[in-house]
PDB file of C-alpha atoms in Angstrom:
ATOM      1  CA  MET A   1     -17.836  17.797  16.651  1.00 51.00           C
ATOM      2  CA  ALA A   2     -18.058  20.725  19.230  1.00 50.00           C
ATOM      3  CA  TYR A   3     -16.294  24.475  18.377  1.00 42.00           C
ATOM      4  CA  PRO A   4     -13.970  24.239  20.687  1.00 44.00           C
ATOM      5  CA  LEU A   5     -13.178  20.016  20.136  1.00 40.00           C
ATOM      6  CA  ARG A   6     -12.023  21.331  16.855  1.00 44.00           C
ATOM      7  CA  ILE A   7     -10.418  23.324  17.710  1.00 42.00           C
ATOM      8  CA  LEU A   8      -8.033  20.367  20.245  1.00 41.00           C
ATOM      9  CA  ILE A   9      -8.579  18.387  17.258  1.00 46.00           C
ATOM     10  CA  PHE A  10      -6.568  20.838  15.084  1.00 41.00           C
ATOM     11  CA  SER A  11      -4.022  23.151  17.393  1.00 41.00           C
ATOM     12  CA  LEU A  12      -2.746  18.608  18.333  1.00 41.00           C
ATOM     13  CA  ALA A  13      -2.767  18.224  14.940  1.00 44.00           C
ATOM     14  CA  LEU A  14      -0.886  21.052  14.696  1.00 38.00           C
ATOM     15  CA  ILE A  15       1.578  20.124  17.068  1.00 42.00           C
ATOM     16  CA  VAL A  16       2.438  17.388  16.376  1.00 40.00           C
ATOM     17  CA  CYS A  17       3.164  18.338  12.629  1.00 41.00           C
ATOM     18  CA  SER A  18       5.591  20.757  13.467  1.00 39.00           C
ATOM     19  CA  VAL A  19       7.507  17.914  16.578  1.00 37.00           C
ATOM     20  CA  ASP A  20       7.780  14.956  14.054  1.00 37.00           C
ATOM     21  CA  PHE A  21       9.258  18.688  11.446  1.00 35.00           C
ATOM     22  CA  GLN A  22      12.153  19.662  13.764  1.00 35.00           C
ATOM     23  CA  MET A  23      13.202  15.887  14.407  1.00 33.00           C
ATOM     24  CA  THR A  24      13.069  15.140  11.066  1.00 31.00           C
ATOM     25  CA  GLN A  25      15.543  18.408  10.123  1.00 35.00           C
ATOM     26  CA  ALA A  26      17.482  17.382  13.741  1.00 35.00           C
ATOM     27  CA  GLU A  27      19.202  15.222  11.469  1.00 44.00           C
ATOM     28  CA  ASP A  28      21.159  16.490   9.603  1.00 50.00           C
ATOM     29  CA  LYS A  29      22.063  20.251   9.818  1.00 58.00           C
ATOM     30  CA  VAL A  30      24.692  20.724   8.971  1.00 62.00           C
ATOM     31  CA  VAL A  31      24.587  23.157   4.842  1.00 78.00           C
ATOM     32  CA  GLY A  32      26.866  23.074   1.801  1.00 85.00           C
ATOM     33  CA  ILE A  33      27.883  21.740  -1.518  1.00 86.00           C
ATOM     34  CA  ILE A  34      27.978  17.910  -1.499  1.00 90.00           C
ATOM     35  CA  TRP A  35      30.464  16.927  -4.275  1.00 91.00           C
ATOM     36  CA  GLN A  36      31.241  13.116  -5.313  1.00 93.00           C
ATOM     37  CA  TRP A  37      35.011  12.219  -6.530  1.00 94.00           C
ATOM     38  CA  GLY A  38      35.631   9.903  -8.943  1.00 95.00           C
ATOM     39  CA  MET A  39      39.370   8.517 -11.019  1.00 93.00           C
ATOM     40  CA  LYS A  40      40.089   6.684 -13.612  1.00 90.00           C
ATOM     41  CA  ASN A  41      39.897   2.435 -13.186  1.00 88.00           C
ATOM     42  CA  LYS A  42      42.773   0.947 -14.721  1.00 88.00           C
ATOM     43  CA  LYS A  43      40.666   0.111 -18.489  1.00 90.00           C
ATOM     44  CA  GLY A  44      39.991   3.787 -18.163  1.00 89.00           C
ATOM     45  CA  LYS A  45      36.613   4.156 -17.727  1.00 93.00           C
ATOM     46  CA  LEU A  46      35.959   6.312 -15.253  1.00 92.00           C
ATOM     47  CA  ALA A  47      34.495   5.802 -11.638  1.00 93.00           C
ATOM     48  CA  TRP A  48      32.845   7.702  -8.639  1.00 94.00           C
ATOM     49  CA  TYR A  49      34.445   6.693  -5.145  1.00 91.00           C
ATOM     50  CA  GLY A  50      33.496   8.764  -2.077  1.00 88.00           C
ATOM     51  CA  LYS A  51      30.767  12.053  -0.952  1.00 91.00           C
ATOM     52  CA  PHE A  52      32.391  14.521   0.252  1.00 92.00           C
ATOM     53  CA  ARG A  53      30.350  18.273   2.181  1.00 92.00           C
ATOM     54  CA  ALA A  54      31.551  21.690   1.948  1.00 92.00           C
ATOM     55  CA  THR A  55      30.308  24.793   4.407  1.00 92.00           C
ATOM     56  CA  PRO A  56      29.930  28.184   3.443  1.00 92.00           C
ATOM     57  CA  ASN A  57      32.163  28.654   7.340  1.00 93.00           C
ATOM     58  CA  GLY A  58      35.928  25.934   4.831  1.00 95.00           C
ATOM     59  CA  ASN A  59      34.875  23.247   7.091  1.00 95.00           C
ATOM     60  CA  ILE A  60      34.826  19.592   4.730  1.00 94.00           C
ATOM     61  CA  TRP A  61      32.381  17.033   6.267  1.00 93.00           C
ATOM     62  CA  ASP A  62      32.065  13.620   4.681  1.00 90.00           C
ATOM     63  CA  VAL A  63      28.652  12.375   4.129  1.00 86.00           C
ATOM     64  CA  PRO A  64      28.037   8.590   5.218  1.00 82.00           C
ATOM     65  CA  SER A  65      25.277   6.625   4.627  1.00 78.00           C
ATOM     66  CA  GLU A  66      24.785   6.101   8.015  1.00 82.00           C
ATOM     67  CA  GLY A  67      25.093   7.785  11.128  1.00 83.00           C
ATOM     68  CA  LYS A  68      26.156  11.315  11.922  1.00 85.00           C
ATOM     69  CA  PRO A  69      29.293  13.087   9.694  1.00 87.00           C
ATOM     70  CA  LYS A  70      32.074  14.934  10.546  1.00 91.00           C
ATOM     71  CA  VAL A  71      34.175  17.014   9.987  1.00 94.00           C
ATOM     72  CA  LEU A  72      37.136  15.918   8.478  1.00 95.00           C
ATOM     73  CA  GLY A  73      39.755  19.099   6.730  1.00 97.00           C
ATOM     74  CA  LYS A  74      39.078  22.838   5.574  1.00 97.00           C
ATOM     75  CA  TRP A  75      38.654  23.647   2.170  1.00 96.00           C
ATOM     76  CA  LYS A  76      39.544  27.157   0.808  1.00 96.00           C
ATOM     77  CA  GLY A  77      39.399  28.366  -2.752  1.00 94.00           C
ATOM     78  CA  THR A  78      36.516  29.464  -5.581  1.00 91.00           C
ATOM     79  CA  GLU A  79      33.966  27.986  -7.481  1.00 88.00           C
ATOM     80  CA  GLU A  80      37.225  27.587 -10.488  1.00 93.00           C
ATOM     81  CA  GLU A  81      39.879  26.230  -8.427  1.00 96.00           C
ATOM     82  CA  VAL A  82      39.149  24.558  -4.779  1.00 95.00           C
ATOM     83  CA  LYS A  83      42.420  23.236  -2.451  1.00 97.00           C
ATOM     84  CA  LEU A  84      40.806  20.441   0.316  1.00 96.00           C
ATOM     85  CA  GLU A  85      43.608  19.582   2.877  1.00 97.00           C
ATOM     86  CA  ILE A  86      42.133  16.540   4.475  1.00 96.00           C
ATOM     87  CA  ASP A  87      43.781  15.009   7.773  1.00 96.00           C
ATOM     88  CA  LYS A  88      41.205  13.560  10.046  1.00 95.00           C
ATOM     89  CA  ILE A  89      39.849  10.679   8.042  1.00 92.00           C
ATOM     90  CA  THR A  90      40.735   7.783  10.203  1.00 90.00           C
ATOM     91  CA  ASN A  91      39.118   4.658   9.684  1.00 88.00           C
ATOM     92  CA  PRO A  92      41.118   2.265   8.216  1.00 91.00           C
ATOM     93  CA  ALA A  93      39.850   0.781   4.790  1.00 89.00           C
ATOM     94  CA  HIS A  94      40.198   5.392   3.799  1.00 88.00           C
ATOM     95  CA  VAL A  95      42.687   6.747   5.555  1.00 91.00           C
ATOM     96  CA  ALA A  96      44.443   6.691   2.102  1.00 91.00           C
ATOM     97  CA  SER A  97      42.279   9.723   1.275  1.00 91.00           C
ATOM     98  CA  ASN A  98      44.181  12.266   3.668  1.00 95.00           C
ATOM     99  CA  GLY A  99      45.642  14.530   1.496  1.00 96.00           C
ATOM    100  CA  ILE A 100      45.588  17.718  -0.233  1.00 97.00           C
ATOM    101  CA  TRP A 101      42.849  17.682  -2.628  1.00 97.00           C
ATOM    102  CA  GLU A 102      43.506  20.447  -5.491  1.00 97.00           C
ATOM    103  CA  PHE A 103      40.897  21.186  -7.728  1.00 96.00           C
ATOM    104  CA  VAL A 104      40.172  23.030 -11.389  1.00 97.00           C
ATOM    105  CA  LEU A 105      37.028  23.339 -12.998  1.00 96.00           C
ATOM    106  CA  VAL A 106      36.808  22.591 -16.687  1.00 96.00           C
ATOM    107  CA  GLY A 107      32.782  21.751 -17.600  1.00 92.00           C
ATOM    108  CA  LYS A 108      30.050  23.709 -16.987  1.00 88.00           C
ATOM    109  CA  GLU A 109      27.211  21.123 -18.114  1.00 86.00           C
ATOM    110  CA  PRO A 110      27.991  19.867 -15.890  1.00 85.00           C
ATOM    111  CA  LYS A 111      29.590  21.354 -14.425  1.00 88.00           C
ATOM    112  CA  LEU A 112      33.331  19.312 -13.348  1.00 93.00           C
ATOM    113  CA  TRP A 113      36.518  19.257 -12.039  1.00 96.00           C
ATOM    114  CA  GLN A 114      39.140  18.023 -12.229  1.00 96.00           C
ATOM    115  CA  GLY A 115      42.552  18.134 -10.457  1.00 97.00           C
ATOM    116  CA  THR A 116      45.391  16.220  -7.673  1.00 97.00           C
ATOM    117  CA  HIS A 117      45.148  13.654  -4.911  1.00 96.00           C
ATOM    118  CA  LYS A 118      48.343  13.761  -3.148  1.00 97.00           C
ATOM    119  CA  ASN A 119      48.364  11.207   0.079  1.00 95.00           C
ATOM    120  CA  LEU A 120      50.018  13.010   2.998  1.00 89.00           C
ATOM    121  CA  LEU A 121      51.859   9.252   4.531  1.00 87.00           C
ATOM    122  CA  SER A 122      53.585   8.401   0.564  1.00 92.00           C
ATOM    123  CA  GLY A 123      52.804  12.170  -1.305  1.00 93.00           C
ATOM    124  CA  LYS A 124      51.825  10.262  -4.889  1.00 95.00           C
ATOM    125  CA  LYS A 125      49.775  12.018  -6.835  1.00 96.00           C
ATOM    126  CA  THR A 126      46.229  10.500  -8.084  1.00 95.00           C
ATOM    127  CA  PRO A 127      44.508  11.629 -11.413  1.00 96.00           C
ATOM    128  CA  ILE A 128      40.886  13.291  -9.967  1.00 96.00           C
ATOM    129  CA  VAL A 129      37.602  14.576 -10.711  1.00 96.00           C
ATOM    130  CA  VAL A 130      35.460  16.193  -9.016  1.00 95.00           C
ATOM    131  CA  ARG A 131      31.214  16.775  -9.821  1.00 94.00           C
ATOM    132  CA  MET A 132      27.916  17.759  -7.944  1.00 90.00           C
ATOM    133  CA  VAL A 133      26.056  16.497  -5.975  1.00 88.00           C
ATOM    134  CA  LEU A 134      24.367  19.056  -5.421  1.00 82.00           C
ATOM    135  CA  ASP A 135      24.331  22.689  -4.334  1.00 73.00           C
TER     136      ASP A 135
END
């Protein structure tokens, strides 16, 4: 194979790989820690539910199984003590998750937080547990 043809094939392969990489990266440009929340069921066993992402700019994002993530609210605090204000959930099946979430670090290996979720509509406080899924 001629040298210029090898250069052309190599260049085309490089372009295809870089385009594919950029398209993969464009699917999720959100950065931040992914957490999952849970609570004890009626039998006292811990059950895990939804995931959310806290970004460095103070936003809380959902972590959907499909589709694009969207902002659900704001957060502030430190690793030891966190407060979330979620008020943008519109799905009727999950709107009860809107509210004030406050939790504190209670375990380091693995990292685990405990606290409460105060429902915006009813004012009811529910005990919650939060774990880090991805840092």
